[in-house]
Amino acid sequence: MTWFRNILQITSFKSSFNQKHTYPSSQIIYTTRFFIRNFTSESFQTTPSPSSSPSVSNTITSGLEPTKPNEKPRVVVLGSGWAGCRLMKGLDTNIYDVVCVSPRNHMVFTPLLASTCVGTLEFRSVAEPIGRIQPAISTAPGSYFFLANCKGIDTDKHEIKCETVTDGADSVPPWNFKIAYDKLVIASGAEASTFGIKGVKEHAIFLREVSHAQEIRRKLLLNLMLSDVPGISKEEKSRLLHCVVIGGGPTGVEFSGELSDFIKKDVHERYAHVKDYIHVTLIEANEILSSFDVRLREYATKQLTKSGVRLVHGVVKEVQPQKIILNDGTEVPYGLLVWSTGVGPSNFIKATELPKSPGGRIGVDEWLRVPSVQDVFSIGDCAGFLETTGRPVLPALAQVAERQGRYLAVLLNRVGKVGGGHANCANDTELGGQFVYRHLGSMATVGRYKALVDLRKNKEGKGISLTGFVSWFIWRSAYLTRVVSWRNRFYVAVNWATTFVFGRDISRI
């Protein structure tokens, strides 16, 4: 009769809840569903909070309890980027249950993200659902994906505190819950660096998520259409159609190249009335593509200039709603501002009490463990070697994160096979060889069927470097093979072919 008592508890809760608080019916339904799910899953435990706050998130506390000795150990992964997804893909789900906590339910194939801003590729072509990367999350009874942010880590209790991600004030309130872990992997990535410059977060658009690319596309097409409205002055047209990119790294250069292609091939044909007003400016404090060979940097500068991109050396002092102010006092009006100046530690990483590496990342040893605590690992852009290891902090690159994810999956599988998967059980386990990163090279497209390929192992070393159409073909071929699934490879190939034949889609949806 346990099920009957549970139904009575739900009914009693709804009755008392409606008497004390007035909430939309959707919230009551959401609450009821939450209770029912907990009654039907032994892994979840739900207890009312003593808090008297009317917020639903404070009224209910849920959680995944610690695993039992006869159950599979649980690996909790924070993040769904390159590192976290490659780790989840490689984990042996016959050994572990996998729980992923992330504010997005997909992985973004970032090397092709710039192409979606101008319609070369569709957005779904660069987004891979987590359930396709690790099917056990969708099918295995002990594996889950939670759309949530981690709010705290208790390494003594082996648990994390989370809060669900909602769509704002009009949606249901967020839920707070806890997850016990046997192994915790922090792969939450990094945030775009603003260097404390006033106005960047308010007025600039970053290029790290699909939502950023969608915002850039909508803003660009809106400005194109507004500039064609009768009565708009020439000065306002020039401002609206001035696209400014801050940062001369691979992302900034590739976006500038894609944007110049879009202007030359599509805007000039379909927006003939304003084609003379639209232009692109790339602002960089030092040199563009500073990690590339000198010859490649010179080639990129030449190609971008030939494509109509104006290169400016300068440091941004302040960002205002319609103009940028540089350190020398120069004012640069803009209609679209894209910020691409590298990444730094997120607020979550800064707030953790775990040891830090130079630069503020979570400090790890040669096996990617956080050495001061048990069963905690960190990989990707949020992790860096501790100074005591004598190793340099690795660059925030996709190939670094992917390699770390693959290595850690092998390590955890080895630990799990010898019985060290549960919490505090891997102290004497042989971990195998240390993580070693070998750089495979860098690539970047500069538009107009031109690209750069730098196959040097490091900045000072020697190696093969290519430019031109051959490099562009290598660039496309390499990334097409690196796209996670055959589904998305098909999408990308079809999008490229469609764009080549019919041009880019300019619908503002």
XYZ file of C-alpha atoms in Angstrom:
509
model
C 0.000 0.000 0.000
C 3.054 2.275 -0.236
C 1.843 3.646 -3.540
C -1.505 4.591 -1.968
C 0.217 6.496 0.860
C 2.361 8.304 -1.723
C -0.731 9.440 -3.608
C -2.234 10.723 -0.353
C 0.991 12.659 0.352
C 0.853 14.258 -3.090
C -2.800 15.219 -2.605
C -2.090 16.634 0.861
C 0.914 18.578 -0.433
C -1.073 20.113 -3.305
C -3.899 21.088 -0.968
C -1.662 22.763 1.610
C 0.480 24.328 -1.090
C -2.525 25.929 -2.808
C -3.794 27.295 0.517
C -0.489 28.959 1.403
C 0.750 30.133 -2.010
C -0.711 31.188 -5.303
C 1.206 29.813 -8.268
C 0.374 29.182 -11.931
C -1.096 25.756 -12.592
C 1.977 24.784 -14.612
C 4.101 25.061 -11.463
C 1.750 22.789 -9.480
C 1.837 20.215 -12.288
C 5.630 20.458 -12.391
C 5.800 19.907 -8.616
C 3.485 16.883 -8.792
C 5.515 15.340 -11.603
C 8.646 15.898 -9.535
C 7.146 13.964 -6.586
C 5.917 11.140 -8.799
C 9.363 10.724 -10.375
C 10.932 10.463 -6.934
C 8.428 7.815 -5.833
C 9.168 5.729 -8.914
C 12.970 5.934 -8.691
C 14.756 4.416 -5.736
C 17.860 6.465 -6.490
C 16.099 9.757 -5.761
C 15.273 10.912 -2.240
C 12.977 13.888 -1.600
C 12.475 15.700 1.678
C 10.695 18.964 2.445
C 12.958 21.807 3.473
C 12.216 23.628 6.735
C 12.528 26.942 4.911
C 9.365 29.046 5.027
C 10.195 30.847 1.785
C 7.455 30.674 -0.872
C 10.027 29.733 -3.512
C 9.488 26.187 -4.770
C 13.250 25.746 -5.172
C 13.654 26.230 -1.420
C 10.647 24.053 -0.529
C 11.942 20.893 -2.200
C 15.407 19.357 -1.869
C 16.142 16.269 -3.953
C 19.160 14.175 -4.598
C 20.934 11.084 -5.842
C 22.036 9.146 -2.774
C 25.496 7.535 -2.471
C 25.862 4.275 -4.373
C 25.844 0.992 -2.485
C 28.654 -1.588 -2.618
C 26.572 -3.888 -4.848
C 25.773 -1.064 -7.303
C 27.847 0.360 -10.113
C 29.981 3.343 -9.031
C 28.835 6.748 -10.267
C 30.943 9.175 -12.312
C 29.577 12.711 -12.229
C 30.732 14.977 -15.069
C 30.314 18.746 -14.801
C 30.101 20.202 -18.298
C 29.247 19.179 -21.852
C 32.163 20.620 -23.778
C 34.936 18.884 -25.687
C 36.592 17.420 -22.590
C 33.471 16.234 -20.791
C 31.840 14.742 -23.882
C 34.963 12.887 -24.980
C 35.252 11.481 -21.458
C 31.613 10.335 -21.383
C 31.949 8.764 -24.809
C 34.942 6.704 -23.652
C 33.630 5.576 -20.253
C 32.707 1.895 -19.957
C 29.046 1.954 -18.898
C 29.288 -1.703 -17.869
C 31.526 -0.444 -15.058
C 30.082 2.995 -14.262
C 26.833 4.892 -14.124
C 27.332 8.273 -15.798
C 25.670 11.483 -14.616
C 26.200 14.703 -16.565
C 25.339 18.122 -15.114
C 25.418 21.003 -17.574
C 23.431 24.142 -18.481
C 23.144 22.851 -22.060
C 22.095 19.411 -23.333
C 24.455 19.320 -26.303
C 28.081 19.687 -27.303
C 29.048 22.542 -29.635
C 31.508 21.818 -32.438
C 33.179 25.200 -31.954
C 35.545 25.194 -34.996
C 32.516 25.537 -37.294
C 30.467 27.871 -35.097
C 31.512 31.011 -37.006
C 30.048 29.535 -40.200
C 26.570 29.406 -38.659
C 26.506 33.169 -38.028
C 26.250 33.987 -41.732
C 24.232 30.982 -42.923
C 27.019 28.833 -44.343
C 25.898 26.109 -41.931
C 22.675 25.538 -40.023
C 22.838 25.699 -36.237
C 21.903 22.054 -35.683
C 24.928 21.035 -37.762
C 27.295 22.087 -34.965
C 25.231 20.831 -31.985
C 25.484 17.192 -30.898
C 22.968 15.990 -28.244
C 24.528 14.448 -25.137
C 22.272 11.394 -25.474
C 23.881 10.573 -28.833
C 27.398 10.958 -27.473
C 26.714 8.656 -24.510
C 23.492 6.643 -25.100
C 23.541 5.221 -21.552
C 22.438 8.623 -20.262
C 19.142 8.134 -22.108
C 18.664 4.402 -21.472
C 20.537 3.108 -18.405
C 18.545 3.225 -15.145
C 21.397 4.715 -13.099
C 22.665 7.252 -15.637
C 21.185 10.731 -16.048
C 21.569 14.108 -17.665
C 20.518 17.125 -15.565
C 20.021 20.563 -17.105
C 21.533 22.421 -14.179
C 24.457 24.412 -12.827
C 26.713 23.166 -10.075
C 26.562 25.582 -7.145
C 29.021 23.935 -4.783
C 31.223 20.906 -4.122
C 31.507 19.140 -0.780
C 34.562 16.935 -1.167
C 34.262 15.541 2.372
C 30.743 14.209 1.762
C 31.467 13.343 -1.876
C 28.502 15.341 -3.166
C 27.716 18.382 -5.287
C 24.928 20.942 -4.955
C 23.046 21.879 -8.123
C 20.304 24.188 -9.323
C 18.228 23.526 -12.412
C 18.421 25.895 -15.370
C 15.125 27.557 -16.287
C 14.087 30.039 -18.950
C 13.616 33.048 -16.695
C 10.836 34.700 -14.722
C 7.975 33.187 -16.748
C 9.079 29.588 -16.266
C 8.898 27.339 -13.222
C 11.246 28.264 -10.364
C 14.587 26.423 -10.249
C 14.999 23.279 -8.143
C 17.881 22.699 -5.770
C 19.224 19.166 -5.455
C 22.316 17.199 -4.483
C 24.205 14.405 -6.211
C 26.540 12.009 -4.446
C 29.527 10.932 -6.529
C 32.129 8.221 -6.487
C 34.277 10.009 -9.041
C 33.823 13.693 -9.922
C 35.194 15.180 -13.142
C 35.112 18.965 -13.397
C 34.996 19.870 -17.095
C 32.946 23.047 -16.923
C 35.101 25.017 -19.352
C 35.943 28.702 -19.188
C 34.335 32.068 -19.850
C 35.171 34.764 -22.368
C 37.738 37.220 -21.020
C 36.584 40.834 -20.790
C 39.666 42.104 -18.867
C 37.342 44.214 -16.747
C 36.613 46.581 -19.628
C 33.496 48.615 -19.008
C 30.500 47.842 -21.226
C 31.717 44.590 -22.793
C 29.164 42.277 -21.166
C 26.328 44.714 -21.797
C 26.946 45.532 -25.463
C 29.235 42.904 -27.058
C 28.287 39.434 -28.292
C 30.616 36.532 -27.575
C 31.053 33.593 -29.933
C 31.171 30.459 -27.792
C 27.648 29.009 -27.855
C 24.982 28.336 -30.484
C 22.847 31.011 -28.821
C 25.648 33.537 -29.431
C 25.780 32.628 -33.126
C 21.997 32.970 -33.351
C 22.147 36.397 -31.734
C 24.904 37.533 -34.111
C 22.928 36.343 -37.129
C 19.706 38.045 -36.031
C 21.528 41.293 -35.222
C 23.400 41.301 -38.540
C 20.293 40.699 -40.641
C 18.255 43.196 -38.605
C 20.847 45.919 -39.222
C 20.880 45.103 -42.934
C 17.112 45.533 -43.163
C 16.984 48.642 -40.965
C 19.660 50.338 -43.037
C 17.411 50.032 -46.102
C 14.519 51.935 -44.486
C 13.771 55.356 -46.099
C 14.972 58.336 -44.112
C 18.028 56.696 -42.542
C 21.020 59.028 -42.779
C 24.267 57.950 -44.404
C 26.055 58.216 -41.058
C 23.506 55.929 -39.399
C 23.699 53.453 -42.282
C 27.472 53.320 -41.926
C 27.172 52.728 -38.197
C 24.489 50.044 -38.479
C 26.490 48.161 -41.110
C 29.859 48.455 -39.396
C 30.745 45.022 -37.999
C 33.575 45.156 -35.452
C 35.450 42.066 -34.263
C 37.661 42.356 -31.177
C 40.441 39.782 -31.009
C 42.730 38.445 -33.716
C 42.877 34.825 -32.640
C 41.596 31.940 -34.784
C 37.942 32.560 -33.847
C 38.093 36.291 -34.608
C 39.955 35.765 -37.881
C 37.649 32.963 -39.049
C 34.539 34.964 -38.242
C 35.955 37.994 -40.087
C 36.713 35.792 -43.098
C 33.216 34.247 -43.091
C 31.640 37.684 -42.736
C 33.669 39.132 -45.612
C 32.608 36.181 -47.795
C 28.984 36.790 -46.853
C 29.289 40.462 -47.796
C 31.025 39.819 -51.124
C 28.818 36.970 -52.310
C 25.399 37.578 -50.750
C 24.984 41.120 -49.413
C 26.235 42.745 -52.621
C 23.717 40.686 -54.587
C 20.660 40.882 -52.320
C 21.128 44.236 -50.576
C 22.332 46.301 -53.506
C 21.077 49.575 -51.970
C 23.420 49.362 -48.987
C 26.328 47.308 -50.314
C 28.685 50.307 -50.257
C 28.072 50.950 -46.547
C 28.766 47.536 -44.986
C 32.316 46.818 -43.855
C 34.271 44.795 -41.271
C 36.942 45.955 -38.820
C 39.169 43.571 -36.868
C 40.838 45.120 -33.815
C 43.796 43.342 -32.196
C 46.179 44.643 -29.541
C 49.201 42.692 -30.825
C 49.402 40.485 -33.922
C 46.655 38.397 -35.460
C 47.101 34.613 -35.154
C 50.091 35.111 -32.864
C 50.569 31.345 -32.372
C 51.034 30.755 -36.123
C 54.184 30.952 -38.237
C 55.257 34.459 -39.331
C 54.733 33.606 -42.987
C 51.205 32.422 -42.263
C 50.392 35.576 -40.301
C 51.538 37.724 -43.202
C 49.447 35.676 -45.622
C 46.370 35.989 -43.385
C 46.821 39.757 -43.146
C 47.092 40.034 -46.922
C 44.014 37.888 -47.581
C 41.829 39.642 -45.010
C 42.793 43.043 -46.368
C 42.063 41.887 -49.898
C 38.634 40.700 -48.716
C 37.819 44.167 -47.396
C 38.529 43.578 -43.696
C 40.134 46.600 -42.061
C 42.841 45.627 -39.547
C 43.398 47.965 -36.606
C 46.048 47.678 -33.886
C 44.599 49.009 -30.673
C 43.417 48.324 -27.142
C 39.781 48.797 -26.210
C 39.282 51.154 -23.262
C 35.480 51.228 -23.081
C 32.465 49.873 -24.934
C 29.411 52.096 -25.267
C 26.025 51.210 -26.840
C 26.953 52.495 -30.309
C 30.712 53.026 -30.259
C 34.022 51.711 -28.955
C 36.633 53.946 -27.374
C 40.264 52.873 -27.813
C 43.169 53.720 -25.504
C 44.391 56.471 -27.834
C 40.976 58.146 -27.736
C 39.806 56.906 -31.141
C 36.061 56.342 -31.342
C 34.816 53.471 -33.504
C 31.052 53.408 -34.206
C 29.529 49.963 -34.672
C 26.262 48.205 -35.368
C 27.489 44.701 -34.509
C 30.244 44.003 -31.986
C 31.695 40.496 -31.625
C 34.117 39.896 -28.726
C 36.700 37.140 -29.197
C 39.728 37.802 -26.990
C 40.326 34.442 -25.371
C 39.006 32.819 -22.211
C 39.569 32.830 -18.466
C 38.306 30.990 -15.376
C 34.555 31.124 -14.770
C 33.024 32.465 -11.564
C 32.250 28.890 -10.506
C 35.905 27.877 -10.832
C 37.061 31.005 -8.996
C 34.647 30.257 -6.145
C 35.784 26.676 -5.560
C 38.195 26.087 -2.685
C 40.248 23.642 -4.724
C 43.932 24.448 -5.411
C 44.607 26.657 -8.408
C 47.200 26.568 -11.154
C 48.823 29.686 -12.605
C 46.082 31.688 -14.285
C 43.374 30.663 -11.819
C 42.423 27.270 -13.249
C 41.835 24.223 -11.050
C 45.228 22.700 -10.296
C 45.822 19.092 -11.333
C 48.729 16.664 -11.206
C 50.202 14.558 -14.019
C 47.201 12.175 -13.926
C 44.689 15.065 -14.069
C 43.717 14.516 -10.425
C 43.069 17.328 -7.966
C 45.709 16.086 -5.505
C 44.378 17.705 -2.327
C 41.070 15.761 -2.364
C 39.908 12.222 -3.075
C 38.239 11.114 -6.313
C 38.156 14.539 -8.003
C 39.581 15.157 -11.483
C 39.563 18.204 -13.743
C 40.024 18.462 -17.511
C 39.590 20.983 -20.310
C 39.791 24.758 -20.199
C 39.059 24.880 -16.464
C 42.125 22.773 -15.531
C 45.834 23.484 -15.474
C 48.936 21.760 -14.140
C 50.053 22.814 -10.656
C 53.394 24.574 -10.400
C 54.773 21.643 -8.411
C 54.495 19.425 -11.504
C 56.938 21.611 -13.407
C 54.651 21.566 -16.444
C 53.275 24.608 -18.262
C 49.549 25.350 -18.304
C 48.215 24.013 -21.607
C 46.404 26.318 -24.044
C 42.602 26.458 -24.084
C 42.216 24.450 -27.284
C 39.677 21.855 -28.351
C 42.385 19.312 -29.137
C 43.821 19.660 -25.613
C 40.401 19.121 -24.026
C 39.561 16.184 -26.292
C 42.888 14.477 -25.597
C 42.445 14.912 -21.841
C 38.922 13.484 -21.993
C 40.124 10.411 -23.887
C 43.035 9.862 -21.473
C 40.870 10.188 -18.361
C 38.258 7.762 -19.732
C 40.970 5.115 -20.131
C 42.301 5.846 -16.638
C 38.879 5.598 -14.965
C 38.022 2.414 -16.854
C 41.274 0.874 -15.635
C 40.533 1.940 -12.055
C 36.989 0.575 -12.245
C 38.056 -2.809 -13.589
C 40.292 -3.455 -10.572
C 37.597 -2.459 -8.074
C 38.582 1.143 -7.401
C 35.510 2.792 -8.864
C 33.677 3.508 -5.613
C 34.464 6.476 -3.405
C 37.728 6.293 -1.438
C 38.644 2.936 -3.002
C 41.368 3.916 -5.460
C 44.164 4.945 -3.096
C 46.507 2.090 -4.000
C 45.330 1.583 -7.580
C 47.887 1.729 -10.380
C 46.890 4.648 -12.623
C 49.201 3.933 -15.528
C 51.166 6.466 -17.550
C 50.940 10.203 -16.999
C 49.066 12.500 -19.373
C 51.304 13.894 -22.103
C 50.068 16.411 -24.659
C 51.573 16.607 -28.121
C 50.387 19.449 -30.304
C 49.192 18.293 -33.731
C 49.092 21.723 -35.354
C 46.652 24.567 -35.987
C 44.310 25.541 -38.793
C 42.254 28.634 -39.611
C 40.243 29.795 -42.604
C 40.496 33.378 -43.838
C 37.628 33.288 -46.342
C 37.524 33.198 -50.158
C 38.443 29.472 -50.235
C 41.731 30.222 -48.478
C 43.059 28.843 -45.199
C 46.195 28.323 -43.132
C 47.611 25.015 -41.911
C 50.449 25.112 -39.360
C 51.744 21.632 -38.464
C 54.544 22.710 -36.142
C 54.620 20.986 -32.749
C 55.184 24.301 -30.983
C 55.592 27.998 -31.717
C 59.398 27.862 -31.847
C 59.673 24.529 -33.657
C 59.937 23.711 -37.327
C 57.358 21.961 -39.425
C 55.099 22.061 -42.435
C 53.006 25.169 -43.080
C 50.571 25.542 -45.974
C 48.390 28.317 -47.373
C 45.831 28.821 -50.117
C 43.142 26.586 -51.610
C 44.915 23.339 -50.674
C 44.937 24.446 -47.034
C 41.251 25.350 -47.258
C 40.461 21.863 -48.609
C 42.510 20.283 -45.786
C 40.726 22.508 -43.252
C 37.267 21.458 -44.422
C 38.199 17.793 -44.765
C 39.779 17.647 -41.310
C 36.836 19.255 -39.552
C 34.309 17.193 -41.462
C 35.966 14.034 -40.155
C 36.174 15.457 -36.620
C 32.450 16.224 -36.372
C 31.185 13.879 -33.675
C 28.462 11.873 -35.457
C 27.681 10.698 -38.988
C 24.368 12.531 -38.631
C 26.095 15.896 -38.245
C 28.719 15.088 -40.869
C 25.868 14.587 -43.297
C 24.285 17.883 -42.212
C 27.575 19.764 -42.653
C 28.308 18.264 -46.088
C 24.784 19.031 -47.333
C 24.940 22.587 -45.950
C 28.266 23.235 -47.669
C 26.939 21.900 -50.968
C 23.706 23.887 -50.708
C 25.573 27.098 -49.916
C 27.942 26.555 -52.829
C 25.067 26.110 -55.299
C 22.383 28.474 -53.971
C 24.237 30.876 -51.715
C 23.643 31.523 -48.018
C 20.216 31.680 -46.463
C 19.400 35.261 -45.369
C 16.085 34.562 -43.628
C 15.810 36.197 -40.217
C 14.020 33.543 -38.179
